[in-house]
Amino acid sequence: MAKHKTPLLDQLESGPWPSFVSDLKLEAAARAKNEKNVNYQIPVEVCEDLLGVLELSYNDGETHWKHGGIVGVFGYGGGVIGRYCDQPEAFPGVAHFHTVRVAQPTGKYYNTKFLRQLADIWDMRGSGLTNMHGSTGDIVFLGTTTPQLEEIFYELTHDLNVDLGGSGSNLRTPAACLGKSRCEYACYDTQAICYDMTMEFQDELHRPAFPYKFKFKFDGCPNSCVCALARSDFSVVGIWRDEIRIDQEAVAAYVGGEFAPNAGAHSGGNWGKFDIQSEVCDNCPSKCITYADGKLSINDKECVHCMHCINTMPRALMIGNDRGASILCGAKAPILDGPQLSSLLIPFIKVEEPFTEVKDVVENIWDWWMEEGKNRERLGETMRRMGFQKLLEVTNTKADARHVQEPRHNPYIFWKADEVDGPWERDVNEYRKRHQR
Amino acid sequence: MAFVSSGYNPEKPMEGRISDIGPRDFNEFLPPVLKNNFGQWKYHDILEPGILLHVAESGDEVYTVRCGTARLMSITLIREMCDIADAHCDGYLRFTTRNNVEFMVDSKDKCDGLVKDLRSRKFDGGSFKFPIGGTGAGVSNIVHTQGWVHCHTPATDASGTVKVIMDELFEEFTGHNMPAPVRIAVACCLNMCGACHCSDIAVVGIHRKPPLIDHEYLDNLCEIPLAVSACPTGAVRPSKVEVDGKSFKTVAIKEERCMYCGNCYTMCPSLPLSDKEGDGIALMVGGKVSNRISMPKFSKVVVAFIPNEPPRWPTLTKTVRKIVDVYKAEANKYERLGDWAERIGWERFFEKTGIEFTPHLIDDFRDPAYYTWRQSTQFKF
C-alpha cells in the first residue's frame, strides 16, 4: 500500500515510453521489501516521499525544493549539491535530499561489477535513485542526507577508486564523445585527452577558484555528438587538414543501390532511389564535390569539413590522415547575457599525448579569465565584454580570417601607440602653432 | 536504522583520506571487441532503428542495441541492466549523452537474442523498459533537466514533459521516418542545463511574474549587492521598507524591467518567483549543433507560452506533434528543422504549422535583437 496517493503521477505510467513513475514505484517497493536486508542509512520511505512531493507539485504547479545549502565533503568546494524540501513535515523522507555528482568514466562505458558497486553504495546510503547521467556528464546520485556525505565519499574513493565530479564555480566534469573506441570519424583520441586533462586539473575541478563554471567538451569530429561547441567554454572539435579519402568502388555501390545511404538512417521514409548529385553534390555547402563519368572528385582545398558527404557515404568516404582538432571558446546557455556558441580560436592543433599544446591554451585562458572575469561571468561573456582580440593576445594566437564570419561592420578600431607612426604623446601648444584657437 | 560507518573518522578527517583521484580509467570498461579495434573502425551501418553495426579494419564486428531510458532511474533498473549485460554482453554496457543505454555484442546471433530479451521487458504500468531506437533520421531521446523532481528554480517539470512528448513521438523514436535527425531537449528554467538552446525542438520552462520579496528575511539570507548585481537588466536595487514599524534592509524591483529569468532568486532565496498560473513553457525550434551542411544555430521561440497542464500537458504535445508532422511532410532529405524553416522562410513556417505569430516572438533583448529583425523587402506574402 503506497504511502501517498498519486492519482496525477499514476497517469504517467501508461504509454509506451519508459515511465519514471513506474520506476520510482519499483524502487519504493524494493526498499519496503528489503530482500537483501540492507541497513538503510536514510529513511526507507524516501522514494514514497519523493512521489508524494512530486504529486503535490503536479497539483499546485510549483516546485517544493528549497535552495541548496552549503554542504559538501571536507576540502572540496564542489561535487555535492545541497537540496532541502519545503514540506519536511509531510515528506520527512526527502527533508534532506542532496545530490552527489560522481565522475563518470569517459565515453560512459561501464562494466557490471562497477555499476553494481555504485548501486550497492547508493542502496544503503542514498535514495536508490540516480540520473544516468546529468547534463554535464556526471553520474548523479539523487538524494541523501548530510551525515552520509563523508561516508559516501570515503567508500567511493577507498572501495571504488572513483572521485566526485564538479559543481559550483570550478572546472566541471569534462566529457567526450566515444571517439576512437567505436567511431570511424574520430580525428583524435577524445577519451584519452578527456581523461588526461581531467586528471591534470583535479585541483581546479574540486576547489572553486574561477569566476564561474568552466566546461571542457571533446568532440571527435564536426558532427559534434557531445555538442561541445554549444555547451562548453572550451570546445575541442576534431578536424582533418588534408584530403578526404575516397573508395571509388564503394561510391559505385552507393550509386548502384547496394549500400544504403547514410548507413540506413532514412530506412523508414519513401525517398526513392539514391541520387548522388542532389543528395551529396548539391548539398555540399562549399560545392566542392562533383560526380561525373562514374567518378567522384573532391576539391579538398575548398572543403569546409561539414561531414555531410562522409555521413552520407560512410563506406566510400573517410576522414583525411592529417588529423587534429579545432579549438573554439565561450559557449554557454542563456543565463545571463543570452545564449552563445563557441567562437573559433585555433583552427588546427595537433592532439597528441601529453597534450601540452592544448593544456597551454587552457592555462593561458584561465590566467586571463581569473584576472578579468566578474563574479558569475562565463568565459564567453568575458570575451564579449573585453573583445575577441584580447583572447588572441592572451593565447598568443595570430589573427586569421578564419576567426570571423565577416570583418567588422564599423571602423571603431582601437589602435595601440606602437601601431601608429609618429609620437603618440603630443603637445597641444605645438599643435596650436599650426592651427589657431 | 543504526548508523554504519564507512571507516571515516570525523575527528580526523585527513586520516587515510583519498582525494583528487578523478574518474575511473575508461580503458577498464571497454568491451574486448572495442579494445582490440580501438581507432581502427572502418564503417558503420544502422541495421534497423536502434541497432548499429560497426565494422573494423580487422573485419571484427560490434553490434550495438540502443535503448531509450528515463534519465531518472533507480538502482533496481540499473541492476536489471547489469543482468542483461551479464547475460548477453560479457558484463559491459555504456550510456549515451542523450540518456540512452547501449548494449554491445560481437555477433549477429547474440544481437538477435539480446533484442528479443530487451523487447520483452516492461514496467508494471505497461511502458517499455528498454525501447529500441533513437538512431538515424528519427527523434532521439530527450536531453533534459530535473524539473519538479529536484530543482529549486523550475517553471515546469522535466521528467513528466519528456514522458508525454516521447509517448507522443514513440513511432518517431523507434523509426527512421523523419527527413533528418530531430533532437529534442527540455529545460525546466532559463538556466537551460543541457544543450537546449541549440535543439531542433526545445521545451523551456519560463516564469511570467516578477519575484516576490520576502522583506523581513531578505537581509539575513542574502548578500544584497549580489542580488542587485545578479540582475541582467538592472531591475533590482537596494531599498528599505517598514513592516509593522520595523525597518528592514531589502531590495526593490522595477517590474517593467524584469524578464523573470530567476537569476536574482538563484543568488537570493528571498526572491521566489514560481507561480502556478504564471509559469509554463516557451517552445523553441530550429537549433542544431552539428556542422553538417549548415552551421550550428540557436533554437528560436515560436510559441511564447504554453500553460503547465500536468500530468500529460496536452497542449504541449499537440503543438510538438503538429510541428513534427509538418516538418516531416515538407522538408527535404537531410534537411534539419531549422534549415527547412530558413529555406521556406519563417513567415511560411507559421503559416504551415498554424502557429499564431505574436509580438512576444520578436526579440527585444539587447544587441542581438536587431540582427533578427528584417532589414529587407525580401519576404513572402
Short mmCIF file of C-alpha atoms in Angstrom, two decimals, chain A residues 8 11-20 22-23 26-27 30 36 39-42 50 54 57-63 65-67 73-74 76 83 97 99 103-112 114-116 119-120 123-125 128-135 142 148 150-151 153-155 157-158 160-163 178 180-185 189 191-192 195 198-199 202 206-207 222-224 226-227 229-231 261-269 271 279 283 285 306 308 311-312 314-315 332-337 339-341 375-376 405, chain B residues 1-8 13-14 16-26 28-31 34 38-39 41-46 52 54 62 64 68-79 82-83 85-86 91-97 99 102 104 123 125 127-129 131 136-137 141 144 146 148-152 154 157 159-160 163-164 166-167 170 173 176-179 190-195 197-198 226 230 232 261 263 265-267 269 274-276 289-293 295-296 298 310-313 331-334 365-366 368:
data_model
loop_
_atom_site.label_atom_id
_atom_site.label_comp_id
_atom_site.label_asym_id
_atom_site.label_seq_id
_atom_site.Cartn_x
_atom_site.Cartn_y
_atom_site.Cartn_z
CA LEU A 8 -1.85 12.52 -11.29
CA GLN A 11 -1.35 8.80 -15.37
CA LEU A 12 2.31 8.86 -16.40
CA GLU A 13 2.51 5.07 -16.10
CA SER A 14 0.58 4.50 -19.32
CA GLY A 15 2.02 4.97 -22.80
CA PRO A 16 4.98 3.16 -24.35
CA TRP A 17 7.90 5.36 -23.26
CA PRO A 18 9.73 4.20 -20.09
CA SER A 19 7.79 5.59 -17.14
CA PHE A 20 9.90 7.20 -14.45
CA SER A 22 6.75 3.14 -12.57
CA ASP A 23 10.47 3.06 -11.92
CA LEU A 26 9.63 -0.16 -8.32
CA GLU A 27 12.35 1.30 -6.12
CA ALA A 30 12.12 -2.78 -3.31
CA LYS A 36 18.77 -8.16 0.92
CA ASN A 39 20.91 -1.45 6.63
CA TYR A 40 19.34 1.67 5.13
CA GLN A 41 21.12 4.80 6.30
CA ILE A 42 18.49 7.26 5.14
CA LEU A 50 9.57 11.82 -3.44
CA LEU A 54 6.12 15.44 -6.80
CA SER A 57 3.89 19.88 -7.42
CA TYR A 58 1.68 18.31 -10.09
CA ASN A 59 -1.29 19.61 -8.12
CA ASP A 60 -0.11 23.11 -7.38
CA GLY A 61 2.21 23.74 -10.34
CA GLU A 62 5.15 24.86 -8.21
CA THR A 63 8.36 23.23 -7.04
CA TRP A 65 12.60 22.28 -3.26
CA LYS A 66 14.45 24.99 -1.46
CA HIS A 67 17.79 26.47 -2.36
CA VAL A 73 32.88 16.96 1.76
CA PHE A 74 35.92 18.18 3.63
CA TYR A 76 36.25 20.08 -1.69
CA ARG A 83 18.77 20.26 -1.50
CA PHE A 97 17.73 15.30 -0.42
CA THR A 99 22.79 15.28 -4.86
CA ALA A 103 32.90 11.38 -12.04
CA GLN A 104 31.87 9.20 -14.96
CA PRO A 105 34.28 7.09 -16.99
CA THR A 106 34.98 8.89 -20.27
CA GLY A 107 32.61 7.76 -23.00
CA LYS A 108 30.24 6.43 -20.30
CA TYR A 109 31.45 2.83 -20.63
CA TYR A 110 30.92 0.55 -17.64
CA ASN A 111 31.32 -3.00 -16.56
CA THR A 112 28.59 -4.50 -14.43
CA PHE A 114 31.49 -1.27 -11.11
CA LEU A 115 27.84 -0.38 -11.74
CA ARG A 116 26.69 -2.87 -9.12
CA ALA A 119 24.30 0.70 -6.82
CA ASP A 120 25.21 -1.00 -3.52
CA ASP A 123 21.21 1.49 -1.90
CA MET A 124 22.50 1.72 1.63
CA ARG A 125 23.50 5.38 1.85
CA GLY A 128 18.48 4.41 -4.73
CA LEU A 129 17.60 6.98 -7.39
CA THR A 130 20.07 8.26 -9.99
CA ASN A 131 20.41 10.14 -13.22
CA MET A 132 22.41 8.23 -15.80
CA HIS A 133 23.69 10.85 -16.47
CA GLY A 134 23.47 14.54 -15.63
CA SER A 135 23.61 17.11 -18.42
CA LEU A 142 19.92 11.80 -6.37
CA GLN A 148 26.04 10.35 4.69
CA GLU A 150 31.57 11.82 4.01
CA GLU A 151 30.65 8.14 4.26
CA PHE A 153 32.89 9.87 -0.39
CA TYR A 154 35.00 7.52 1.75
CA GLU A 155 33.52 4.43 0.13
CA THR A 157 37.40 6.71 -3.02
CA HIS A 158 38.54 3.77 -0.88
CA LEU A 160 35.60 2.01 -5.83
CA ASN A 161 38.63 4.16 -6.70
CA VAL A 162 36.41 6.91 -8.04
CA ASP A 163 36.05 10.59 -7.22
CA LEU A 178 33.06 7.84 -27.59
CA LYS A 180 38.07 6.06 -31.37
CA SER A 181 36.50 3.35 -29.23
CA ARG A 182 33.63 2.87 -31.68
CA CYS A 183 33.61 5.51 -34.38
CA GLU A 184 35.39 5.79 -37.69
CA TYR A 185 35.08 9.60 -37.72
CA ASP A 189 41.53 10.21 -29.21
CA GLN A 191 38.70 9.79 -24.47
CA ALA A 192 42.45 9.89 -23.88
CA TYR A 195 40.79 11.55 -19.12
CA THR A 198 40.52 15.58 -16.05
CA MET A 199 43.39 14.08 -14.06
CA GLN A 202 41.74 17.74 -10.37
CA HIS A 206 37.39 20.25 -6.74
CA ARG A 207 38.35 23.65 -5.35
CA PRO A 222 32.33 18.15 -36.68
CA ASN A 223 29.19 16.05 -36.17
CA SER A 224 29.54 17.15 -32.54
CA VAL A 226 28.58 15.80 -27.24
CA CYS A 227 27.60 19.25 -28.51
CA LEU A 229 30.59 23.97 -29.35
CA ALA A 230 27.16 24.65 -27.87
CA ARG A 231 27.81 23.54 -24.32
CA PRO A 261 22.96 5.99 -47.97
CA ASN A 262 23.73 7.48 -44.57
CA ALA A 263 24.22 3.97 -43.15
CA GLY A 264 20.50 3.35 -43.47
CA ALA A 265 19.39 6.39 -41.45
CA HIS A 266 16.41 7.04 -43.76
CA SER A 267 15.15 3.46 -44.00
CA GLY A 268 11.63 4.36 -42.86
CA GLY A 269 10.91 7.09 -45.44
CA TRP A 271 12.85 8.81 -50.50
CA GLU A 279 21.90 14.24 -52.17
CA ASN A 283 24.10 19.59 -50.51
CA PRO A 285 27.98 23.77 -48.53
CA CYS A 306 30.93 19.67 -42.66
CA HIS A 308 27.79 15.62 -44.94
CA ASN A 311 27.97 10.79 -43.24
CA THR A 312 26.02 10.05 -46.41
CA PRO A 314 30.48 6.23 -44.78
CA ARG A 315 31.83 3.23 -46.67
CA LYS A 332 27.01 28.92 -22.75
CA ALA A 333 23.28 28.65 -22.08
CA PRO A 334 21.13 31.83 -21.89
CA ILE A 335 21.78 32.82 -18.28
CA LEU A 336 22.93 35.56 -18.10
CA ASP A 337 23.54 37.52 -21.29
CA PRO A 339 22.95 32.00 -25.30
CA GLN A 340 26.33 31.79 -27.01
CA LEU A 341 28.03 29.28 -29.25
CA ASN A 375 31.63 37.12 -10.40
CA ARG A 376 29.40 34.63 -12.28
CA GLN A 405 32.26 35.12 -40.40
CA MET B 1 18.37 2.44 11.37
CA ALA B 2 21.66 2.35 13.21
CA PHE B 3 24.44 4.45 11.75
CA VAL B 4 27.02 2.37 9.93
CA SER B 5 30.44 3.92 9.49
CA SER B 6 32.31 3.54 6.27
CA GLY B 7 35.58 3.84 8.14
CA TYR B 8 35.64 7.61 8.03
CA PRO B 13 39.08 13.90 8.53
CA MET B 14 42.55 13.77 6.95
CA GLY B 16 43.73 7.97 5.30
CA ARG B 17 41.88 10.46 3.16
CA ILE B 18 41.95 9.79 -0.58
CA SER B 19 41.16 12.73 -2.82
CA ASP B 20 41.69 14.05 -6.35
CA ILE B 21 41.78 10.64 -7.98
CA GLY B 22 39.33 11.53 -10.73
CA PRO B 23 37.14 9.13 -12.66
CA ARG B 24 38.00 5.53 -13.36
CA ASP B 25 40.12 4.98 -16.46
CA PHE B 26 37.76 4.27 -19.35
CA GLU B 28 38.96 -0.68 -17.80
CA PHE B 29 35.45 -0.69 -19.18
CA LEU B 30 35.84 -1.13 -22.93
CA PRO B 31 34.37 -4.39 -24.23
CA LEU B 34 36.29 -2.32 -28.89
CA PHE B 38 40.44 0.93 -30.92
CA GLY B 39 40.95 3.61 -33.58
CA TRP B 41 36.92 1.34 -37.24
CA LYS B 42 36.16 1.26 -40.92
CA TYR B 43 32.45 1.97 -41.37
CA HIS B 44 29.06 1.53 -39.72
CA ASP B 45 25.54 0.60 -40.75
CA ILE B 46 22.25 1.06 -38.96
CA LEU B 52 24.06 -0.31 -35.16
CA HIS B 54 30.36 -1.12 -36.65
CA VAL B 62 30.28 -4.96 -32.98
CA THR B 64 25.07 -2.06 -30.65
CA GLY B 68 15.82 4.88 -24.58
CA THR B 69 15.60 5.36 -20.83
CA ALA B 70 14.15 7.92 -18.49
CA ARG B 71 17.13 9.87 -17.21
CA LEU B 72 15.78 9.44 -13.70
CA MET B 73 16.43 5.78 -12.99
CA SER B 74 16.51 3.53 -9.98
CA ILE B 75 19.29 1.19 -8.93
CA THR B 76 16.77 -1.62 -9.31
CA LEU B 77 16.61 -0.81 -13.02
CA ILE B 78 20.39 -0.35 -13.22
CA ARG B 79 20.84 -3.80 -11.69
CA CYS B 82 23.59 -5.31 -15.37
CA ASP B 83 21.75 -8.65 -15.51
CA ALA B 85 24.74 -7.11 -19.84
CA ASP B 86 25.95 -10.15 -17.90
CA GLY B 91 29.26 -7.68 -18.48
CA TYR B 92 29.82 -4.47 -20.47
CA LEU B 93 27.45 -1.63 -21.35
CA ARG B 94 27.52 2.07 -21.95
CA PHE B 95 25.29 5.12 -21.77
CA THR B 96 24.99 7.92 -24.31
CA THR B 97 24.97 11.68 -23.95
CA ASN B 99 20.32 9.22 -21.85
CA GLU B 102 23.67 0.75 -25.22
CA MET B 104 27.06 -4.28 -27.36
CA PHE B 123 7.25 -1.96 -16.24
CA GLY B 125 2.36 0.07 -15.54
CA SER B 127 5.51 1.01 -20.52
CA PHE B 128 8.62 -0.44 -22.13
CA LYS B 129 11.73 -0.61 -20.00
CA PRO B 131 12.52 0.72 -26.19
CA GLY B 136 19.35 7.95 -37.85
CA ALA B 137 16.62 10.18 -39.23
CA ASN B 141 15.96 10.59 -26.73
CA HIS B 144 16.59 17.18 -20.00
CA GLN B 146 15.50 17.95 -13.10
CA TRP B 148 9.92 19.50 -10.10
CA VAL B 149 11.70 16.29 -9.13
CA HIS B 150 14.74 18.02 -7.69
CA CYS B 151 15.25 21.63 -8.80
CA HIS B 152 14.69 24.86 -6.87
CA PRO B 154 11.90 25.20 -12.30
CA ASP B 157 8.53 19.56 -14.73
CA SER B 159 10.56 14.11 -16.39
CA GLY B 160 6.80 14.45 -16.97
CA LYS B 163 7.47 11.22 -20.84
CA VAL B 164 4.42 12.67 -22.60
CA MET B 166 8.16 10.69 -26.07
CA ASP B 167 4.87 8.80 -25.71
CA PHE B 170 7.29 6.95 -29.88
CA PHE B 173 11.92 7.21 -31.85
CA HIS B 176 13.64 6.29 -39.32
CA ASN B 177 10.74 8.25 -40.76
CA MET B 178 11.97 11.83 -40.47
CA PRO B 179 13.90 13.91 -43.06
CA LEU B 190 16.18 29.59 -18.33
CA ASN B 191 19.41 28.23 -16.87
CA MET B 192 18.92 25.58 -19.55
CA CYS B 193 21.13 22.86 -18.15
CA GLY B 194 21.67 20.73 -21.29
CA ALA B 195 22.03 21.86 -24.92
CA HIS B 197 19.43 26.38 -26.85
CA CYS B 198 20.64 24.51 -29.95
CA LEU B 226 24.91 40.10 -5.06
CA ALA B 230 22.65 39.35 -10.41
CA PRO B 232 20.98 41.33 -16.15
CA CYS B 261 14.98 34.98 -15.59
CA ASN B 263 18.90 34.86 -11.64
CA TYR B 265 16.47 34.05 -6.94
CA THR B 266 19.49 31.86 -7.64
CA MET B 267 21.55 34.37 -5.66
CA PRO B 269 16.30 32.65 -1.73
CA SER B 274 7.38 30.29 -9.05
CA ASP B 275 3.67 30.75 -9.67
CA LYS B 276 1.06 28.28 -10.80
CA VAL B 289 24.84 21.71 -33.03
CA SER B 290 26.22 19.61 -35.84
CA ASN B 291 28.26 21.34 -38.56
CA ARG B 292 26.67 19.16 -41.23
CA ILE B 293 25.61 21.09 -44.35
CA MET B 295 26.44 25.79 -39.37
CA PRO B 296 25.33 25.31 -35.76
CA PHE B 298 20.23 28.58 -31.92
CA PRO B 310 0.13 18.25 -15.62
CA PRO B 311 0.14 15.33 -15.71
CA ARG B 312 0.04 15.00 -19.53
CA TRP B 313 0.48 18.53 -20.96
CA ALA B 331 11.38 19.10 -45.54
CA ASN B 332 13.95 17.67 -47.94
CA LYS B 333 16.00 14.61 -47.14
CA TYR B 334 18.92 15.55 -44.80
CA PHE B 365 16.88 41.60 -25.62
CA ARG B 366 19.92 43.78 -26.21
CA PRO B 368 21.31 40.57 -30.82
#
